[in-house]
Structures are given as structure tokens and as C-alpha cells.
Short mmCIF file of C-alpha atoms in Angstrom, two decimals:
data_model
loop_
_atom_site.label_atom_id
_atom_site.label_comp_id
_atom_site.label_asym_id
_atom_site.label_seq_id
_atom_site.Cartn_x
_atom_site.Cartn_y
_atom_site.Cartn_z
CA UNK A 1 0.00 0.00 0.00
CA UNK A 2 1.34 3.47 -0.88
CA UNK A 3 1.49 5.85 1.90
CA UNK A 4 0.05 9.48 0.77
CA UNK A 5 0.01 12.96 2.57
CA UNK A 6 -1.40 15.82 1.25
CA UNK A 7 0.11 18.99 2.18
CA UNK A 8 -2.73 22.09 1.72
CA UNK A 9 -6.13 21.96 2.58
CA UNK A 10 -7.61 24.32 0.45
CA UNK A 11 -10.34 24.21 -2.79
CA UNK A 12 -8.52 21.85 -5.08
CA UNK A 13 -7.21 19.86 -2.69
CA UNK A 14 -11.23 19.13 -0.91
CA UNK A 15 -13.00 18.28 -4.31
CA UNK A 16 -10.82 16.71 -6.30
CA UNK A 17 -7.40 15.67 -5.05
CA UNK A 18 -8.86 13.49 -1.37
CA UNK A 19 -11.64 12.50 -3.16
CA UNK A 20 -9.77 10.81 -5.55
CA UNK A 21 -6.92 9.60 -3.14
CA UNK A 22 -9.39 7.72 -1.20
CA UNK A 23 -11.14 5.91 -3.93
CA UNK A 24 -7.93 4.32 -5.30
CA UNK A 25 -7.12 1.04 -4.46
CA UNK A 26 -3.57 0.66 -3.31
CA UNK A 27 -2.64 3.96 -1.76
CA UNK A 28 -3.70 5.17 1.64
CA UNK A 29 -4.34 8.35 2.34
CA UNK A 30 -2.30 8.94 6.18
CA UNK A 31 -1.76 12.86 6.72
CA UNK A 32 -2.79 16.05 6.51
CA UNK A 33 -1.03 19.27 7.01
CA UNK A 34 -2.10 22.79 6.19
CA UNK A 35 -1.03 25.98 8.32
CA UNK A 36 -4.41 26.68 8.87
CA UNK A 37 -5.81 24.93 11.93
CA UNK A 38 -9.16 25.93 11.07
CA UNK A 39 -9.38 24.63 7.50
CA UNK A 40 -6.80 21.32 8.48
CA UNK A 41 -9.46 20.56 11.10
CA UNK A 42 -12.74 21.11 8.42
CA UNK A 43 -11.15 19.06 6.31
CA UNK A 44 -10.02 16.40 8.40
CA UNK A 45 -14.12 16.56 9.55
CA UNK A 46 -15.21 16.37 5.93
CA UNK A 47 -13.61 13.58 5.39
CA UNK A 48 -14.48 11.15 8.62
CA UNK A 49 -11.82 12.39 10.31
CA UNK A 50 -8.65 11.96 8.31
CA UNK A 51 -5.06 11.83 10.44
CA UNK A 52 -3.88 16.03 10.81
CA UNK A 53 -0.70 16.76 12.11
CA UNK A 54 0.56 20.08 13.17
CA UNK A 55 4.16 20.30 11.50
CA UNK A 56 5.62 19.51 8.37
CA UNK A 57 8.03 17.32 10.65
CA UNK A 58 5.55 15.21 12.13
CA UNK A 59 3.54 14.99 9.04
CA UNK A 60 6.60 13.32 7.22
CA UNK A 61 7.10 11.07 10.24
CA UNK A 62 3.96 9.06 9.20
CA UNK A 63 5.85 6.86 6.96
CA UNK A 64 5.37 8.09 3.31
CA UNK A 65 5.89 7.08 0.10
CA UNK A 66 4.51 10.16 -1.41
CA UNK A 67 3.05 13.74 -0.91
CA UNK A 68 0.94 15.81 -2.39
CA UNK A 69 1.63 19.55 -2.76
CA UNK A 70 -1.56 21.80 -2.85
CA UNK A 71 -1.06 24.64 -0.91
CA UNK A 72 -0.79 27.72 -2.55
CA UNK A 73 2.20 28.60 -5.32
CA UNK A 74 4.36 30.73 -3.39
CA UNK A 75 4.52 27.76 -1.06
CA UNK A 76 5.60 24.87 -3.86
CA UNK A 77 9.11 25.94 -3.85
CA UNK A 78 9.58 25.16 0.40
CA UNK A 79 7.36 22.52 0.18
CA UNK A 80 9.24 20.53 -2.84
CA UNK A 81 12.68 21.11 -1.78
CA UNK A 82 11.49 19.56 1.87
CA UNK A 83 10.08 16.60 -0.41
CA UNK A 84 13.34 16.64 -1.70
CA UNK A 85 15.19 15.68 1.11
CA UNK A 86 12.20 13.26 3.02
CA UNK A 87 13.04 10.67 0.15
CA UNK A 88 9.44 10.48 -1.50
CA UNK A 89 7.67 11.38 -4.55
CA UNK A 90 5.65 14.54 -5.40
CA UNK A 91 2.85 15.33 -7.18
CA UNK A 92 2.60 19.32 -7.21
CA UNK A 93 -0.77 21.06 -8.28
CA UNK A 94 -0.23 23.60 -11.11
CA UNK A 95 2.07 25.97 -11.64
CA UNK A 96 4.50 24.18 -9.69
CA UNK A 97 5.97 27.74 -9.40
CA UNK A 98 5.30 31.62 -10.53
CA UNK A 99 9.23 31.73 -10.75
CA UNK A 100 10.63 30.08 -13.87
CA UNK A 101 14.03 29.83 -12.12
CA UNK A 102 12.36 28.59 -8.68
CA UNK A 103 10.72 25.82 -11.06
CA UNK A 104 14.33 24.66 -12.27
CA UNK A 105 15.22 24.59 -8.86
CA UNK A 106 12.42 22.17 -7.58
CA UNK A 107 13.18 19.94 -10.91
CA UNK A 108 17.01 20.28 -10.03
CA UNK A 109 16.41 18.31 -6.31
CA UNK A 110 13.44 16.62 -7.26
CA UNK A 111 16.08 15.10 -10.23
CA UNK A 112 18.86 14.32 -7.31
CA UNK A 113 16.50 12.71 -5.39
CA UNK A 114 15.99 10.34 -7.89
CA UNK A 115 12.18 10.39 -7.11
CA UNK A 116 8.22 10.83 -9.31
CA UNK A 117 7.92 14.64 -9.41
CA UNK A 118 4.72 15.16 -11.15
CA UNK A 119 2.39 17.61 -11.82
CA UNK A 120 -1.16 17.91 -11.36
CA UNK A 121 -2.08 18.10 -15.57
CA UNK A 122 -5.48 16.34 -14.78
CA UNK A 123 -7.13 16.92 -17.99
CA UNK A 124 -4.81 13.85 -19.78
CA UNK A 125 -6.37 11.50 -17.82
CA UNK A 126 -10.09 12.22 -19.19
CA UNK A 127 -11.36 9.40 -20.41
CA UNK A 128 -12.10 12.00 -23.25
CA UNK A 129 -8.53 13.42 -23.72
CA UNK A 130 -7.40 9.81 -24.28
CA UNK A 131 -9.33 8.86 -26.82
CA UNK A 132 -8.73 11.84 -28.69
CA UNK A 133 -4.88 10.00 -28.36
CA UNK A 134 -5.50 6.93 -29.08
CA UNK A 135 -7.73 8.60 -32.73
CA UNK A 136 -4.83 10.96 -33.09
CA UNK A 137 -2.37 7.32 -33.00
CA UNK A 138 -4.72 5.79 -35.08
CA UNK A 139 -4.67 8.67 -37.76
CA UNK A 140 -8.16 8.20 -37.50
CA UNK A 141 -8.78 12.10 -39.07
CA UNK A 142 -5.86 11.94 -40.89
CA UNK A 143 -2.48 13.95 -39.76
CA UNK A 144 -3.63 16.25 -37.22
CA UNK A 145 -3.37 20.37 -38.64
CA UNK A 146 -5.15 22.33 -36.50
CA UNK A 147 -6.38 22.11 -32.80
CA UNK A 148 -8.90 25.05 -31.35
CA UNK A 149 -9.15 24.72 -27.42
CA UNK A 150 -11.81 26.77 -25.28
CA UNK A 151 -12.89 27.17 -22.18
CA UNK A 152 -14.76 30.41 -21.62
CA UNK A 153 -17.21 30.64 -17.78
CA UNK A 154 -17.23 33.08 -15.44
CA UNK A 155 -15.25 31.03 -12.97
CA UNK A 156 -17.89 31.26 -10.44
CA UNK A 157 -19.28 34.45 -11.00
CA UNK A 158 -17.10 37.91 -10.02
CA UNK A 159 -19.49 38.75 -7.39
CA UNK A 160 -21.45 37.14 -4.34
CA UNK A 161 -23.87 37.75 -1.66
CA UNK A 162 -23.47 38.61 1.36
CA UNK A 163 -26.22 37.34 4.52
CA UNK A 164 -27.42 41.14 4.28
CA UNK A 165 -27.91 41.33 0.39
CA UNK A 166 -24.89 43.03 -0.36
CA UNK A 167 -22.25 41.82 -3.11
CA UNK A 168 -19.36 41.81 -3.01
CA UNK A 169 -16.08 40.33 -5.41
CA UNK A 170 -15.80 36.76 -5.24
CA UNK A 171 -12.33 35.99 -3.72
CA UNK A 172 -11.53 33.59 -5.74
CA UNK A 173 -12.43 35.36 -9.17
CA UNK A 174 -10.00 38.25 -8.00
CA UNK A 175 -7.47 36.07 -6.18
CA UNK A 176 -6.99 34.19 -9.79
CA UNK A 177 -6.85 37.26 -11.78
CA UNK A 178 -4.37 38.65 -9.71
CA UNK A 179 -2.55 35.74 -9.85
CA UNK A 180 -1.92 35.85 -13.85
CA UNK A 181 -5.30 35.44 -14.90
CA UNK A 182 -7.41 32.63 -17.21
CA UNK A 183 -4.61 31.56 -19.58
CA UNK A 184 -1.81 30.87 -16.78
CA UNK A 185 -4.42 29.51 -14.36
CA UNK A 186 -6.70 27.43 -16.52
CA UNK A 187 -5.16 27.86 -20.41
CA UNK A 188 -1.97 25.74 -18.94
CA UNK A 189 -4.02 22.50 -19.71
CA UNK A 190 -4.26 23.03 -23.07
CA UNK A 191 -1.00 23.95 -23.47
CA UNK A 192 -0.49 20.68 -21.81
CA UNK A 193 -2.63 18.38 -23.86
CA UNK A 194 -1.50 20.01 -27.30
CA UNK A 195 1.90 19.02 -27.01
CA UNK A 196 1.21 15.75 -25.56
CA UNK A 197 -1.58 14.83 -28.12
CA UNK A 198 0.55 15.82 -30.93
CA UNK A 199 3.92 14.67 -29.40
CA UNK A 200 5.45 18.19 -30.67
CA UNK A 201 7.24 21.01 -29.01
CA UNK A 202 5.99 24.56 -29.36
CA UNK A 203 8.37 27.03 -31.20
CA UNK A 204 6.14 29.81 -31.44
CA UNK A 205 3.90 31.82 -29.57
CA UNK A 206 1.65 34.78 -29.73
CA UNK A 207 -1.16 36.15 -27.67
CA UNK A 208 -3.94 38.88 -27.63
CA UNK A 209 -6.42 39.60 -24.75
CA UNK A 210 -9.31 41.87 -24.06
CA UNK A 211 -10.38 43.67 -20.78
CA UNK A 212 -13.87 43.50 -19.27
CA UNK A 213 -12.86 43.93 -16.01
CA UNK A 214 -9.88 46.28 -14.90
CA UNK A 215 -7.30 44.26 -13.38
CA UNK A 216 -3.24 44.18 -14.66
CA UNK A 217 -4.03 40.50 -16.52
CA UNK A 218 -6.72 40.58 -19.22
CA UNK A 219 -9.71 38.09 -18.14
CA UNK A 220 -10.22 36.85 -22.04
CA UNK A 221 -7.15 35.95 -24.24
CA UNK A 222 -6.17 33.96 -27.40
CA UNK A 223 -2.90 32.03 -27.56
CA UNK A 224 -1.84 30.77 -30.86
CA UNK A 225 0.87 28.45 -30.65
CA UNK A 226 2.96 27.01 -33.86
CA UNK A 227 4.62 23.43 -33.41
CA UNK A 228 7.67 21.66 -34.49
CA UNK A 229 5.20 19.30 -36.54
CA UNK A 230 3.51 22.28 -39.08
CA UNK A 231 0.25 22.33 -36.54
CA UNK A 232 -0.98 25.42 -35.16
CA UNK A 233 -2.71 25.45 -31.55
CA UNK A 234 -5.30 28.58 -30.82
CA UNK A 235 -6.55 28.62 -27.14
CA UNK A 236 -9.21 30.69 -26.23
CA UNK A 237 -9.88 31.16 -22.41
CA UNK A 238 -12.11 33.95 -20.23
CA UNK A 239 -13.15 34.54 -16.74
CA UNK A 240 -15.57 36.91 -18.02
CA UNK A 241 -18.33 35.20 -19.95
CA UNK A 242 -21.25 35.47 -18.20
CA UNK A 243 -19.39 36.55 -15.10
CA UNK A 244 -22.09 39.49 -14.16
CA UNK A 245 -24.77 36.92 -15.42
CA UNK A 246 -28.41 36.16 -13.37
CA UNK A 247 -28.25 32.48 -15.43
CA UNK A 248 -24.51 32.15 -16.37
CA UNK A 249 -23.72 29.45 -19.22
CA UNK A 250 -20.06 28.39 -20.13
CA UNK A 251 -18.44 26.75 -23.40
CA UNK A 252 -15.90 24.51 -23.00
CA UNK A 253 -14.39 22.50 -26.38
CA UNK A 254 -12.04 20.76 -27.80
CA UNK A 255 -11.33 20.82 -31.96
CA UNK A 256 -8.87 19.20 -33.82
CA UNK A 257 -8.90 19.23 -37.54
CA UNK A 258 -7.09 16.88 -39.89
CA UNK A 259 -6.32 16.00 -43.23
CA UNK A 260 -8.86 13.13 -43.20
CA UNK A 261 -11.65 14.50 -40.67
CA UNK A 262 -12.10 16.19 -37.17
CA UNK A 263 -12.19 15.22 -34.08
CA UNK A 264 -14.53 16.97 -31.62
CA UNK A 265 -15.74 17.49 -27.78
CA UNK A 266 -18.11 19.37 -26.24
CA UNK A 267 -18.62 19.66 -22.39
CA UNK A 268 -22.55 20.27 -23.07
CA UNK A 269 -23.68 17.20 -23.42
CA UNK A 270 -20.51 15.05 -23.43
CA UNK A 271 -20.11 14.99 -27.24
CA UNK A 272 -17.37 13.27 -28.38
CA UNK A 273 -16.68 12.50 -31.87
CA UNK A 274 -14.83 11.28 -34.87
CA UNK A 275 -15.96 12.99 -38.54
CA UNK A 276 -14.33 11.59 -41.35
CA UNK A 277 -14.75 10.87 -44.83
CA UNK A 278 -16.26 7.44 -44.64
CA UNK A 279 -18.46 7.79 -41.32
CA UNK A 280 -19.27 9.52 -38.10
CA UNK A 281 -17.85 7.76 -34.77
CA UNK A 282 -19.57 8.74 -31.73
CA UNK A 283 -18.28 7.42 -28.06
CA UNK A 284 -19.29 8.27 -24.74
CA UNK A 285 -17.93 11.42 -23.39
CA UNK A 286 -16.88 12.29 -19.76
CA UNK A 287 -15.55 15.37 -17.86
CA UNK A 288 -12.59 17.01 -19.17
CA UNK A 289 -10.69 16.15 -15.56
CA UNK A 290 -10.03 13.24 -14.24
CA UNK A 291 -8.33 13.03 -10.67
CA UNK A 292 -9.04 9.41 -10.23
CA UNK A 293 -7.46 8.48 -13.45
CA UNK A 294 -4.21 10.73 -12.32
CA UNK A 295 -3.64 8.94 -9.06
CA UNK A 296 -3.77 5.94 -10.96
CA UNK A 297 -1.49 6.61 -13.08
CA UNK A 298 0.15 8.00 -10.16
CA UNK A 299 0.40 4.62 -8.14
CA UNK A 300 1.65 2.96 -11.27
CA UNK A 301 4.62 4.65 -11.25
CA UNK A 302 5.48 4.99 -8.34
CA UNK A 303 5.52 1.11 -8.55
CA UNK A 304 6.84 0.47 -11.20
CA UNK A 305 9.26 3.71 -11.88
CA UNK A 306 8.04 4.22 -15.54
CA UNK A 307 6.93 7.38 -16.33
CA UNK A 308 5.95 7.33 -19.83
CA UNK A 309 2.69 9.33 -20.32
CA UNK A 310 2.78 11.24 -16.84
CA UNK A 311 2.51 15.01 -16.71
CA UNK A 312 6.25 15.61 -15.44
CA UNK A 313 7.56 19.10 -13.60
CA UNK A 314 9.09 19.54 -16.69
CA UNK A 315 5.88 19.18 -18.53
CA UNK A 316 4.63 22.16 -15.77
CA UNK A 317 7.27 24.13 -16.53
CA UNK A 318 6.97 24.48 -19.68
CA UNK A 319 3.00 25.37 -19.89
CA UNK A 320 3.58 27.99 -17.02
CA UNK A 321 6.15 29.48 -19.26
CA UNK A 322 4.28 30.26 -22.54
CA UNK A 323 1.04 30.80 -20.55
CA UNK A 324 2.92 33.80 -18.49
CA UNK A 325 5.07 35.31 -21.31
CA UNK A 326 1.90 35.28 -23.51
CA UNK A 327 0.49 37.22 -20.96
CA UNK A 328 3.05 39.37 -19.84
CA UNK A 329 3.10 40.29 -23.30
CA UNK A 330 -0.26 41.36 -23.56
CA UNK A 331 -0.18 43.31 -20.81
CA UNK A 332 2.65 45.28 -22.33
CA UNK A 333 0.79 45.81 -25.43
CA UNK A 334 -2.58 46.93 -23.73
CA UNK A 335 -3.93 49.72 -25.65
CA UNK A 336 -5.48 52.24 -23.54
CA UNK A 337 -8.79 53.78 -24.62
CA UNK A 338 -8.34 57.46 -24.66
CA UNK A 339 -10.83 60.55 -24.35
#
């Protein structure tokens, strides 16, 4: 049985990381730690009472095999290089870290210690974003051209309600446009999943954005993305459709056109499909994540020590990178309206 501890008790970590610890066989889920005491112990609760420690030191002293890192970014750099040195693998939730030279320092230990350092890329292990693979193996459509990506919500809605009727901004809508916005926080999986569907590096990038709201990061951008192979990637991401919405709806797609056909998903109604010249092939679609999947694959690593197919640090790095100088860019190009 592996041994797991999960280091960060926050969102990501409650509904979809525990959850999916627990429900696979053949790891164990032994410690929690989070600075918080208030959100270790709701969590712990949650979860029928789940083993909390109160250090970092005693966590690690529960025997592990692994740990999970999903406390906040500006924490993955302490928390890795402690992994580091406890002997264990790591799976890090995305972006391993907002420093690109931080990153290469996680990936630098994590590399001496000879152990897993993954990263939490949970969209490969849809049921969906596999088959799209194995299709894209098969040259089901053909050789694969062109690949749209979107995901446009209104990541929960900019404002809420207070007990007295008031509104106020959603915390978590500012806290993630403050931290870099939809295409570094959410656009990273599609970086992720075009170079790993088409087993090609990107070599060029460009970006534009738009402003609804005012903050530094623009809450809708495009990222088109030119690889090794002649394919061209265009991303489309947004925190602001339907953000101010009374009935908020959300698109999220997946589009990748060949020389034979076209392969296509859609979240709204789990459409999944193959259109080529001789017929249509339909299969049952799923969500775009898949946590359970992920600590699967996880587990069978860790066992075996192959890799092949796992979302690596390296992987992270590289996703963070173009995601954040696409933006950076952007920012640098805003136009201003004037008078």
C-alpha cells in the first residue's frame, strides 16, 4: 500500500485531489497538514476524520511514500525542496511555481533525489482526452493540422452575496486574476494536452487579450501556438463570460482538424466525436478532468518507476512558461482607450 500525505487543505485539494486519493485502491491516504488549523481541522471533519498533524516534521514522520503539494504557489518551492530531502515522490498542483528559475530549482532536487515529481495536468487522464490519443495514434482524421481549445465561464461568478444582500467580489475570481489570470491559471491544460496529443514542441507563440474587467491580466485571451510538426494550436480562455450573469452558461471544447476529418468534444452534453470521410464515430464522453485516473497513473509509477505518459515538472514548466510570457506580453501591449 502506498502511503500518501497531502500537504494544503484548500479548494482543489477538498474536491478533487482526497476524493480521488481515497477511492484508489492501493494507496492510503495517512496525513494532513495545512497551516491553517481551522481549514486542516474542516477538512479532516469532511472527510471522517482523516489523520492532521501540526508540522511539516511530524507529518513526514507518518511513513510516506509520497506527498501531495496543494497549498498555494508561493509555497511549492519550500514545500518541494522539503520533499526533496524526506526521500518520497511529489505530485505538485499547477504551476508548480510563478518563478521560472524557482521551477528549475524544484526539478534540479526533485532530479537528485531520484524520485516521481509530477504535476497535477489532470485533464490527460479524461477518459475523453485519451481517446482523442488513441484517434490521433490511429490517424483516424488523418495527420492532425489544427487544434482550437476553449474554455470560456465566469469562474464562479465575479461577485457574491453577502447574509445582508450586499455583493461583493468573489475571492476567488480576483485572487486568480491577480494571480496571472485565465490563460496561466486554466489555459496551462491546453498547453499541456497540445503538445502531448501531438507529441510536438511549441516554437512559437503569440497572444492577444481583451479587458472587461480592470485588473493588470486581461480576463479573455487567445494564444496561438505554432509546433515543431507544421500544426498550429489557438486557445481561447475567459473569466468573463457570463461573469455578471443572473443564469450564467459556459463553453468549453475541444477541436482538432485533420487532413482526413475532425475530431470533436463538447462539455454540453458530453459529445465526443470522430468525422471523417467514410463515417461519423460517436463514443461516450466524460468530464474534461479526471483526478481518479491521475492517481492511478500515479500509483503505477510509483511502482513500477516508468513514467511514460505522466505530466512531469518539466511538462509544468513548460506550460507555465508560454502561458505567463503570452500574458506578460499582452499586458505590455494593452492599448489604452483614450478621451
Amino acid at each position: 500500500m502506498i502511503r500518501i500525505g497531502v500537504l494544503g487543505c484548500g479548494d482543489v485539494a477538498n474536491f478533487g485531489h482526497i476524493p480521488a486519493i481515497l477511492s484508489t485502491d492501493g494507496v492510503e491516504l495517512v496525513a494532513l497538514y495545512d497551516p491553517d488549523p481551522a481549514r486542516l481541522s474542516s477538512t479532516s471533519a469532511r472527510f471522517d476524520g482523516l489523520p492532521t498533524f501540526d508540522s511539516t516534521e511530524e507529518f513526514y514522520g507518518q511513513g510516506l511514500d509520497a506527498v501531495v503539494i496543494a497549498s498555494p504557489a508561493p509555497t511549492h518551492l519550500a514545500g518541494v525542496l522539503e520533499a526533496a530531502t524526506r526521500d518520497v515522490h511529489v505530485l505538485c498542483e499547477k504551476p508548480i511555481s510563478e518563478d521560472e528559475s524557482e521551477a528549475e530549482t524544484m526539478i534540479g532536487a526533485m532530479n537528485i533525489s531520484g524520485k516521481i515529481f509530477m504535476v497535477g495536468f489532470c485533464y490527460r487522464f479524461s477518459p475523453v482526452a485519451r481517446q482523442i490519443k488513441q484517434w490521433i495514434e490511429e490517424g483516424t482524421v488523418g495527420k492532425i493540422r489544427a487544434l482550437r481549445l476553449i474554455y470560456i465561464w465566469n469562474l464562479h461568478g465575479r461577485y457574491q452575496q453577502q447574509p445582508d444582500h450586499s455583493w461583493v467580489e468573489n475571492p476567488r475570481w480576483a485572487g486568480r486574476m491577480v494571480e496571472g489570470g485565465p490563460m496561466v491559471d486554466c489555459g496551462v491544460h491546453m498547453i499541456d494536452l497540445s503538445r502531448w496529443w501531438l507529441e510536438s514542441e511549441i516554437v512559437r507563440a503569440a497572444a492577444s487579450g481583451a479587458w472587461v474587467a480592470d485588473y493588470e491580466a486581461p480576463d479573455h485571451m487567445w494564444l496561438n501556438m505554432d509546433h515543431r510538426c507544421g500544426a498550429h494550436t489557438n486557445v481561447e480562455m475567459s473569466f468573463t463570460y457570463c461573469h455578471t450573469a443572473r443564469e450564467p452558461i459556459n463553453h468549453f471544447s475541444y477541436h482538432l482538424i485533420g487532413d482526413g476529418g475532425v475530431l470533436r468534444y463538447d462539455r454540453d452534453g458530453y459529445v465526443l466525436e470522430a468525422r471523417t470521410g467514410q463515417e461519423t464515430i460517436r463514443v461516450p464522453g466524460a468530464s474534461e478532468k479526471n483526478f481518479e485516473g491521475m492517481y492511478a497513473a500515479f500509483r503505477d509509477a510509483i511502482r513500477s518507476g516508468d513514467t511514460t505518459g505522466l505530466p512531469l515538472a518539466q511538462d509544468g514548466l513548460i506550460a507555465t512558461k508560454i502561458a505567463r510570457e503570452a500574458t506578460n506580453l499582452v499586458m505590455g501591449d494593452r492599448a489604452r482607450p483614450t478621451a
